[in-house]
Structure formats: structure tokens, C-alpha cells
mmCIF file of C-alpha atoms in Angstrom:
data_model
loop_
_atom_site.group_PDB
_atom_site.id
_atom_site.type_symbol
_atom_site.label_atom_id
_atom_site.label_comp_id
_atom_site.label_asym_id
_atom_site.label_seq_id
_atom_site.Cartn_x
_atom_site.Cartn_y
_atom_site.Cartn_z
ATOM 1 C CA MET E 238 202.034 -131.084 -15.303
ATOM 2 C CA LYS E 239 200.945 -134.070 -13.841
ATOM 3 C CA ILE E 240 197.035 -133.948 -11.931
ATOM 4 C CA GLN E 241 198.677 -135.838 -8.828
ATOM 5 C CA ILE E 242 201.945 -132.347 -8.535
ATOM 6 C CA LEU E 243 198.892 -129.597 -9.393
ATOM 7 C CA PHE E 244 196.184 -130.934 -6.077
ATOM 8 C CA LEU E 245 199.906 -131.454 -3.758
ATOM 9 C CA LYS E 246 200.333 -127.890 -4.969
ATOM 10 C CA LEU E 247 196.955 -127.186 -4.170
ATOM 11 C CA VAL E 248 197.518 -128.429 -0.718
ATOM 12 C CA CYS E 249 200.504 -126.477 0.418
ATOM 13 C CA GLY E 250 198.933 -124.242 -0.524
ATOM 14 C CA LEU E 251 195.834 -124.686 1.935
ATOM 15 C CA ALA E 252 197.283 -125.713 4.134
ATOM 16 C CA SER E 253 199.697 -121.947 4.197
ATOM 17 C CA LEU E 254 196.430 -119.829 4.709
ATOM 18 C CA PRO E 255 195.921 -120.889 7.493
ATOM 19 C CA LEU E 256 198.809 -120.189 9.357
ATOM 20 C CA ILE E 257 199.112 -116.770 7.218
ATOM 21 C CA PHE E 258 195.709 -116.685 9.120
ATOM 22 C CA ILE E 259 197.175 -116.834 12.715
ATOM 23 C CA GLY E 260 200.130 -114.006 11.992
ATOM 24 C CA LEU E 261 196.961 -112.003 10.726
ATOM 25 C CA ILE E 262 195.655 -112.160 14.186
ATOM 26 C CA GLY E 263 198.540 -112.726 16.238
ATOM 27 C CA PRO E 264 198.793 -109.207 17.797
ATOM 28 C CA ARG E 265 195.455 -109.182 19.247
ATOM 29 C CA LEU E 266 196.379 -112.977 20.210
ATOM 30 C CA THR E 267 199.247 -112.553 21.981
ATOM 31 C CA HIS E 268 197.474 -108.500 23.413
ATOM 32 C CA LYS E 269 195.407 -110.935 25.662
ATOM 33 C CA ILE E 270 197.568 -113.785 26.733
ATOM 34 C CA ALA E 271 199.930 -110.550 28.219
ATOM 35 C CA GLN E 272 197.237 -109.295 29.503
ATOM 36 C CA LYS E 273 196.155 -112.997 31.344
ATOM 37 C CA PHE E 274 199.801 -112.882 32.360
ATOM 38 C CA PRO E 275 201.507 -109.890 34.131
ATOM 39 C CA GLN E 276 202.980 -112.352 36.241
ATOM 40 C CA ILE E 277 205.164 -113.377 33.649
ATOM 41 C CA PRO E 278 208.138 -111.628 32.284
ATOM 42 C CA GLY E 279 208.328 -110.664 29.379
ATOM 43 C CA GLY E 280 205.479 -112.833 28.716
ATOM 44 C CA LEU E 281 204.735 -111.248 25.804
ATOM 45 C CA TRP E 282 208.069 -111.169 24.062
ATOM 46 C CA LEU E 283 208.091 -115.079 23.865
ATOM 47 C CA VAL E 284 204.454 -115.388 22.765
ATOM 48 C CA VAL E 285 205.701 -113.300 20.636
ATOM 49 C CA LEU E 286 208.951 -114.724 20.056
ATOM 50 C CA LEU E 287 206.611 -118.315 19.643
ATOM 51 C CA VAL E 288 204.329 -117.389 17.623
ATOM 52 C CA TYR E 289 205.825 -115.696 14.441
ATOM 53 C CA GLY E 290 209.080 -118.154 14.836
ATOM 54 C CA SER E 291 206.512 -120.618 14.640
ATOM 55 C CA LEU E 292 205.089 -119.318 11.503
ATOM 56 C CA ILE E 293 208.230 -118.497 9.613
ATOM 57 C CA LEU E 294 209.188 -122.077 9.166
ATOM 58 C CA ALA E 295 206.326 -123.540 9.440
ATOM 59 C CA LEU E 296 206.226 -121.127 6.399
ATOM 60 C CA TRP E 297 210.101 -121.835 5.078
ATOM 61 C CA GLY E 298 208.967 -125.947 5.096
ATOM 62 C CA LEU E 299 206.209 -124.762 3.318
ATOM 63 C CA TYR E 300 208.329 -123.925 1.244
ATOM 64 C CA GLN E 301 210.811 -126.406 1.122
ATOM 65 C CA LEU E 302 208.141 -128.601 0.192
ATOM 66 C CA GLN E 303 206.351 -126.608 -2.488
ATOM 67 C CA ARG E 304 210.757 -126.815 -3.613
ATOM 68 C CA ILE E 305 210.664 -130.630 -4.187
ATOM 69 C CA LEU E 306 207.147 -130.944 -5.587
ATOM 70 C CA ARG E 307 208.370 -128.519 -8.036
ATOM 71 C CA GLU E 308 211.603 -130.348 -9.659
ATOM 72 C CA VAL E 309 210.151 -134.220 -9.606
ATOM 73 C CA ASP E 310 207.641 -131.650 -11.857
ATOM 74 C CA LEU E 311 210.063 -130.654 -14.523
ATOM 75 C CA VAL E 312 212.282 -133.100 -14.502
ATOM 76 C CA GLY E 313 210.060 -135.398 -13.348
ATOM 77 C CA HIS E 314 213.091 -137.815 -10.161
ATOM 78 C CA PHE E 315 214.503 -136.403 -7.210
ATOM 79 C CA GLY E 316 217.963 -135.174 -6.867
ATOM 80 C CA GLN E 317 220.761 -133.330 -4.949
ATOM 81 C CA LYS E 318 218.289 -131.016 -4.500
ATOM 82 C CA THR E 319 215.042 -132.776 -2.818
ATOM 83 C CA GLN E 320 217.860 -133.768 -0.303
ATOM 84 C CA GLN E 321 218.687 -130.340 0.136
ATOM 85 C CA ALA E 322 214.992 -129.269 0.644
ATOM 86 C CA LEU E 323 214.543 -132.985 3.032
ATOM 87 C CA ARG E 324 216.976 -131.628 5.697
ATOM 88 C CA GLN E 325 215.679 -127.880 5.257
ATOM 89 C CA ILE E 326 212.354 -129.521 6.729
ATOM 90 C CA GLN E 327 213.551 -131.930 8.829
ATOM 91 C CA LYS E 328 215.358 -129.071 10.692
ATOM 92 C CA VAL E 329 212.511 -126.442 10.670
ATOM 93 C CA ALA E 330 210.098 -130.117 12.241
ATOM 94 C CA SER E 331 213.060 -130.607 14.723
ATOM 95 C CA ILE E 332 213.281 -126.613 15.687
ATOM 96 C CA ASN E 333 209.539 -126.241 15.742
ATOM 97 C CA GLY E 334 208.842 -129.179 17.741
ATOM 98 C CA ALA E 335 212.109 -127.769 20.392
ATOM 99 C CA ALA E 336 210.426 -124.812 20.725
ATOM 100 C CA TYR E 337 207.053 -125.823 21.447
ATOM 101 C CA LEU E 338 208.506 -128.454 24.107
ATOM 102 C CA LEU E 339 209.982 -125.448 25.734
ATOM 103 C CA SER E 340 206.936 -123.176 25.511
ATOM 104 C CA LEU E 341 205.215 -125.813 27.317
ATOM 105 C CA PRO E 342 205.327 -124.602 30.695
ATOM 106 C CA LEU E 343 203.751 -121.839 29.347
ATOM 107 C CA PHE E 344 200.416 -123.693 28.599
ATOM 108 C CA TYR E 345 200.263 -125.910 31.292
ATOM 109 C CA LEU E 346 200.675 -122.229 32.966
ATOM 110 C CA ILE E 347 197.278 -121.366 30.256
ATOM 111 C CA ALA E 348 195.472 -124.731 31.520
ATOM 112 C CA VAL E 349 195.719 -124.305 35.031
ATOM 113 C CA ARG E 350 195.061 -120.839 35.493
ATOM 114 C CA GLN E 351 191.515 -120.890 32.934
ATOM 115 C CA ALA E 352 190.488 -123.954 34.244
ATOM 116 C CA THR E 353 191.128 -125.520 30.532
ATOM 117 C CA PRO E 354 193.314 -128.712 31.233
ATOM 118 C CA GLY E 355 192.749 -129.781 26.599
ATOM 119 C CA VAL E 356 195.474 -126.525 27.331
ATOM 120 C CA MET E 357 197.764 -128.538 27.753
ATOM 121 C CA LEU E 358 196.876 -131.470 25.790
ATOM 122 C CA ILE E 359 197.256 -129.492 22.686
ATOM 123 C CA GLY E 360 200.625 -128.134 23.257
ATOM 124 C CA LEU E 361 201.957 -131.659 23.483
ATOM 125 C CA GLY E 362 199.893 -132.597 20.384
ATOM 126 C CA LEU E 363 202.017 -129.287 17.918
ATOM 127 C CA VAL E 364 205.228 -130.716 19.344
ATOM 128 C CA VAL E 365 204.168 -135.507 18.621
ATOM 129 C CA ILE E 366 203.408 -133.545 14.894
ATOM 130 C CA SER E 367 206.492 -131.943 14.620
ATOM 131 C CA LEU E 368 208.989 -134.305 15.738
ATOM 132 C CA ALA E 369 206.007 -136.361 13.225
ATOM 133 C CA ILE E 370 207.226 -134.008 10.481
ATOM 134 C CA ALA E 371 211.502 -134.114 11.382
ATOM 135 C CA ILE E 372 211.541 -138.266 11.546
ATOM 136 C CA THR E 373 209.400 -138.001 8.818
ATOM 137 C CA ALA E 374 211.305 -136.537 6.555
ATOM 138 C CA ASN E 375 214.649 -137.787 7.903
ATOM 139 C CA LEU E 376 212.891 -141.434 6.658
ATOM 140 C CA PHE E 377 211.885 -139.719 3.412
ATOM 141 C CA ARG E 378 215.155 -138.670 2.725
ATOM 142 C CA ASN E 379 218.022 -142.123 3.787
ATOM 143 C CA LEU E 380 215.226 -144.054 1.552
ATOM 144 C CA MET E 381 216.385 -141.975 -1.364
ATOM 145 C CA HIS E 382 219.561 -141.430 -0.731
ATOM 146 C CA PRO E 383 220.661 -144.630 -2.118
ATOM 147 C CA ALA E 384 218.171 -143.994 -5.482
ATOM 148 C CA ILE E 385 220.372 -141.354 -5.616
ATOM 149 C CA ILE E 386 223.913 -142.367 -5.779
ATOM 150 C CA VAL E 387 222.524 -145.043 -8.027
ATOM 151 C CA GLU E 388 221.013 -143.097 -9.947
ATOM 152 C CA LYS E 389 224.999 -140.782 -10.576
#
């Protein structure tokens, strides 16, 4: 196993730790938000769906990244499985970005209620990060496609 691949696998594993932590504190977070905003009908379920939906999708994206690293480690080059995994990462990031975009009104309500405009910037940052990941995965997949065709 190359040291670079091992390092990337370690970083990917460390990136999943905050996601797991969010999954553990998620119920407490959703309960607090539902208590502060009782005027939003179904607000609790909206927050639960957003938190756990994006969490599951992000963990799935990290799993796909682990698959890419495993294939590169075993085979030594990119192949069709890598293309499929990159497509999955692109879809996951796009869905997460759309979910965060649709939840921006909730971020706005929290920012107005708590008088903290930074919350709105956090929401916008989540949208931009998700879309940047999707664009990067698409670009990487398009750059790899001619190399895979030449290899065959």
C-alpha cells in the first residue's frame, strides 16, 4: 500500500468522525430547533430530514471515495468502477446542495430569530461547498474519461 493512499484513507476516515458526531447530537439539536420555532408546521420533521438526510448522503460519498482509493491501490489505475463512484459522489453532492438550498429559509428564520446574521452565511457556505464538490467530481470524471478509453 502506497503511503499516499494510506494517508488519503486516513484523512477520509477522520472526515467521517464529525459526521458521526453530528448524527449523535442530531436528536438534541432537532428538539431544540423545534422548541424555538413552534410556528413552523412540521418544522421538527423538516430539520430531522435535513440533518439525517445530508448526513447519510455525506457518509455515502465518503464510502464512494474509499472505494476509489481501494481500486487505485489494488489495480494501480482508474477504471470503470472509479467512474461510477465519481458519478455517485457527484449525485450525492448535488442532492445535498439542493437540500441546503431549499433549507435556506430555515437558516434565515434562525438568523432573524437569534439576531445572528452569520447563520445565513453558514447556510450559503453549505450550498457552495456541496456544489463545489459536485463540480469537482464532474470535472475529474470528464478528465479521466479519455484516459480510460485509451487504456481499453
